[in-house]
Tab-separated table of C-alpha atoms in Angstrom:
chain	number	residue	atom	x	y	z
A	1	MET	CA	89.420	4.544	-37.120
A	2	ILE	CA	86.476	3.097	-35.264
A	3	ARG	CA	87.142	-0.223	-37.152
A	4	LEU	CA	90.515	-0.388	-35.532
A	5	PHE	CA	88.943	-0.119	-32.123
A	6	GLU	CA	86.094	-2.547	-32.909
A	7	GLU	CA	88.807	-5.071	-34.021
A	8	GLN	CA	90.383	-4.802	-30.468
A	9	VAL	CA	86.875	-5.337	-28.893
A	10	ARG	CA	86.380	-8.415	-31.067
A	11	LEU	CA	89.928	-9.869	-30.303
A	12	HIS	CA	90.254	-8.910	-26.669
A	13	PRO	CA	86.821	-8.044	-25.124
A	14	GLU	CA	87.839	-8.729	-21.621
A	15	ARG	CA	91.313	-7.293	-21.739
A	16	ALA	CA	91.907	-4.021	-19.918
A	17	ALA	CA	91.734	-1.261	-22.493
A	18	PHE	CA	92.284	1.605	-20.068
A	19	ARG	CA	93.484	1.999	-16.514
A	20	ASP	CA	92.902	5.287	-14.614
A	21	PRO	CA	94.952	4.817	-11.358
A	22	LEU	CA	93.848	8.275	-10.162
A	23	ALA	CA	90.175	7.297	-10.295
A	24	GLY	CA	90.966	3.781	-9.387
A	25	ARG	CA	89.137	2.534	-12.488
A	26	GLU	CA	89.916	-0.042	-15.199
A	27	ALA	CA	87.764	-0.750	-18.203
A	28	SER	CA	87.882	-3.626	-20.703
A	29	PHE	CA	87.682	-3.053	-24.381
A	30	GLN	CA	84.012	-4.461	-24.155
A	31	GLU	CA	83.082	-2.010	-21.332
A	32	VAL	CA	84.597	0.944	-23.148
A	33	ASP	CA	82.815	0.021	-26.416
A	34	ARG	CA	79.435	-0.367	-24.554
A	35	GLN	CA	79.676	2.921	-22.979
A	36	ALA	CA	80.889	4.637	-26.171
A	37	ARG	CA	77.821	3.217	-27.989
A	38	ARG	CA	75.577	4.591	-25.181
A	39	ILE	CA	77.123	8.032	-25.659
A	40	ALA	CA	76.649	7.729	-29.360
A	41	ALA	CA	73.030	6.727	-29.036
A	42	LYS	CA	72.457	9.744	-26.785
A	43	LEU	CA	74.110	12.066	-29.226
A	44	ILE	CA	71.913	10.896	-32.059
A	45	ARG	CA	68.727	11.112	-29.908
A	46	GLU	CA	69.724	14.801	-29.145
A	47	GLY	CA	69.957	15.505	-32.881
A	48	LEU	CA	73.632	15.038	-33.857
A	49	GLU	CA	73.980	15.189	-37.532
A	50	PRO	CA	76.887	13.759	-39.547
A	51	GLY	CA	79.953	16.081	-39.210
A	52	ASP	CA	78.527	18.066	-36.392
A	53	ALA	CA	81.021	19.322	-33.852
A	54	VAL	CA	80.584	18.172	-30.314
A	55	LEU	CA	82.538	19.801	-27.474
A	56	ILE	CA	84.011	17.571	-24.741
A	57	THR	CA	84.632	19.109	-21.300
A	58	ALA	CA	84.339	15.991	-19.300
A	59	SER	CA	86.940	15.334	-16.612
A	60	ARG	CA	90.103	13.574	-17.703
A	61	GLY	CA	89.785	9.860	-17.558
A	62	ILE	CA	88.210	6.821	-19.205
A	63	GLY	CA	84.930	8.692	-19.801
A	64	TYR	CA	86.785	11.234	-21.919
A	65	ILE	CA	88.024	8.481	-24.095
A	66	GLU	CA	84.609	6.922	-24.216
A	67	ALA	CA	83.203	10.228	-25.339
A	68	MET	CA	85.699	10.641	-28.131
A	69	LEU	CA	84.858	7.189	-29.448
A	70	GLY	CA	81.125	7.745	-29.034
A	71	ILE	CA	81.210	10.974	-31.001
A	72	LEU	CA	83.041	9.174	-33.779
A	73	MET	CA	80.632	6.270	-33.687
A	74	ALA	CA	77.780	8.846	-34.093
A	75	THR	CA	79.387	10.532	-37.098
A	76	GLY	CA	80.339	13.714	-35.158
A	77	ALA	CA	83.646	15.530	-34.919
A	78	TYR	CA	84.977	15.882	-31.411
A	79	VAL	CA	86.264	19.117	-30.008
A	80	PRO	CA	88.408	18.473	-26.901
A	81	LEU	CA	88.435	21.189	-24.233
A	82	ALA	CA	89.829	21.412	-20.757
A	83	THR	CA	87.461	21.574	-17.782
A	84	HIS	CA	89.316	24.709	-16.642
A	85	TYR	CA	88.732	26.729	-19.650
A	86	PRO	CA	86.895	30.004	-18.866
A	87	GLN	CA	83.348	30.136	-20.109
A	88	LYS	CA	84.197	32.955	-22.583
A	89	ARG	CA	86.830	30.685	-24.313
A	90	VAL	CA	84.299	27.774	-24.413
A	91	ASP	CA	81.701	30.094	-25.850
A	92	THR	CA	84.173	31.417	-28.490
A	93	ILE	CA	85.165	27.894	-29.622
A	94	ARG	CA	81.446	26.688	-29.506
A	95	GLU	CA	80.450	29.489	-31.811
A	96	ASP	CA	83.440	29.086	-34.216
A	97	CYS	CA	82.888	25.389	-34.719
A	98	GLY	CA	79.023	25.454	-34.547
A	99	ALA	CA	78.839	22.858	-31.800
A	100	LYS	CA	75.271	22.397	-30.527
A	101	ILE	CA	76.115	19.573	-27.985
A	102	LEU	CA	78.449	19.677	-25.011
A	103	VAL	CA	79.603	16.383	-23.438
A	104	ASP	CA	80.424	16.985	-19.846
A	105	ASP	CA	80.517	14.618	-16.737
A	106	ALA	CA	76.710	15.049	-16.499
A	107	PHE	CA	76.116	14.004	-20.020
A	108	LEU	CA	78.401	10.989	-19.557
A	109	GLN	CA	76.362	9.895	-16.456
A	110	GLU	CA	72.990	10.359	-18.247
A	111	ALA	CA	74.325	8.286	-21.234
A	112	GLU	CA	74.715	5.161	-18.975
A	113	ALA	CA	70.884	4.822	-19.193
A	114	GLU	CA	70.838	4.702	-23.067
A	115	GLU	CA	70.527	1.571	-25.076
A	116	PRO	CA	73.779	1.205	-26.912
A	117	LEU	CA	74.060	2.009	-30.584
A	118	GLN	CA	74.009	-1.283	-32.400
A	119	LYS	CA	76.279	-0.294	-35.323
A	120	ALA	CA	78.693	2.648	-35.748
A	121	VAL	CA	77.850	4.731	-38.721
A	122	GLU	CA	80.350	4.452	-41.583
A	123	ARG	CA	82.213	7.654	-42.480
A	124	ALA	CA	84.110	8.712	-45.516
A	125	PRO	CA	87.855	9.344	-44.977
A	126	GLU	CA	87.353	13.016	-45.769
A	127	ASP	CA	84.622	13.555	-43.167
A	128	ARG	CA	85.744	15.713	-40.244
A	129	ALA	CA	86.555	13.793	-37.011
A	130	LEU	CA	88.528	16.219	-34.771
A	131	ILE	CA	88.677	19.891	-34.409
A	132	ALA	CA	91.735	20.822	-32.287
A	133	TYR	CA	91.956	24.417	-31.075
A	134	THR	CA	95.105	26.454	-30.609
A	135	SER	CA	96.009	28.043	-27.263
A	136	GLY	CA	94.764	31.332	-28.537
A	137	SER	CA	97.870	33.205	-27.098
A	138	THR	CA	97.844	35.513	-30.063
A	139	GLY	CA	94.066	36.256	-29.977
A	140	ASN	CA	91.139	34.070	-30.406
A	141	PRO	CA	91.729	30.235	-30.565
A	142	LYS	CA	91.754	28.804	-34.099
A	143	GLY	CA	90.489	25.416	-34.961
A	144	VAL	CA	92.355	22.862	-37.027
A	145	VAL	CA	90.136	20.283	-38.726
A	146	HIS	CA	91.301	16.727	-39.044
A	147	ASP	CA	89.416	14.273	-41.112
A	148	TYR	CA	89.061	10.566	-40.457
A	149	LEU	CA	91.921	9.701	-42.726
A	150	SER	CA	94.216	12.182	-40.978
A	151	LEU	CA	93.116	10.883	-37.537
A	152	ARG	CA	93.491	7.093	-38.530
A	153	GLU	CA	97.009	7.831	-39.943
A	154	PHE	CA	97.958	9.778	-36.808
A	155	VAL	CA	96.924	6.791	-34.742
A	156	ARG	CA	98.654	4.289	-37.074
A	157	ARG	CA	102.028	6.219	-37.154
A	158	HIS	CA	101.878	6.789	-33.430
A	159	GLY	CA	101.524	3.082	-32.916
A	160	GLU	CA	104.368	2.285	-35.390
A	161	VAL	CA	106.828	4.818	-33.739
A	162	LEU	CA	106.056	3.631	-30.337
A	163	ALA	CA	106.135	-0.108	-31.575
A	164	PHE	CA	103.317	-1.323	-29.214
A	165	ARG	CA	103.129	-5.028	-28.364
A	166	GLU	CA	99.999	-6.665	-26.937
A	167	GLU	CA	101.511	-6.984	-23.512
A	168	ASP	CA	102.620	-3.270	-23.320
A	169	VAL	CA	101.008	-0.807	-20.902
A	170	PHE	CA	101.168	2.787	-22.173
A	171	GLY	CA	101.403	5.673	-19.696
A	172	PHE	CA	99.593	8.724	-21.104
A	173	ASN	CA	99.939	12.053	-19.393
A	174	ALA	CA	99.472	14.613	-22.110
A	175	PRO	CA	96.294	16.717	-21.738
A	176	LEU	CA	93.553	15.319	-23.894
A	177	PHE	CA	92.816	18.766	-25.277
A	178	PHE	CA	96.199	19.096	-26.869
A	179	ILE	CA	96.610	17.575	-30.290
A	180	VAL	CA	98.880	14.810	-29.015
A	181	GLY	CA	96.333	14.016	-26.375
A	182	ALA	CA	93.382	14.450	-28.802
A	183	GLY	CA	94.760	11.633	-30.821
A	184	GLY	CA	95.167	9.557	-27.688
A	185	LEU	CA	93.258	6.814	-29.252
A	186	SER	CA	96.599	5.637	-30.612
A	187	CYS	CA	97.076	3.837	-27.313
A	188	LEU	CA	94.400	1.362	-28.346
């Protein structure tokens, strides 16, 4: 999964990877990679262990994608949440998945001062990469664990179905905390 992204960084370092028209921000593959590696370094410095769940409650935008990539580079499993979730829901999910670290807008800003992680840590295909929670409409939300192989295949299939070409621009408006959004890395 990370190798697919790193390949794009190698092939197209200066090409725009993401555009956020609402924030008026554009980031190249190289810029996204650098910030994701800073996030990874901060996570490791804060004690992230392989397979640990990390909650993301950052605002929707490029930083959210950088956080997802950084967590994967640091061997964690990202747990995408919405900024509007009530604290009780966040606490329930945190307890259920055992997350010790929360990536929010403040975390992302602090990570900008970190030295970027030099090399993403290799993971086995069966290691957990994403934990997506249900809406909880029938009670407490339930987490569905996706391993690296599952996430990589989701990204690959999404790319095949949408038949991306290098010159394509992909509009993405699904919430990043829904499973389709959580796999939003397929637009790479």
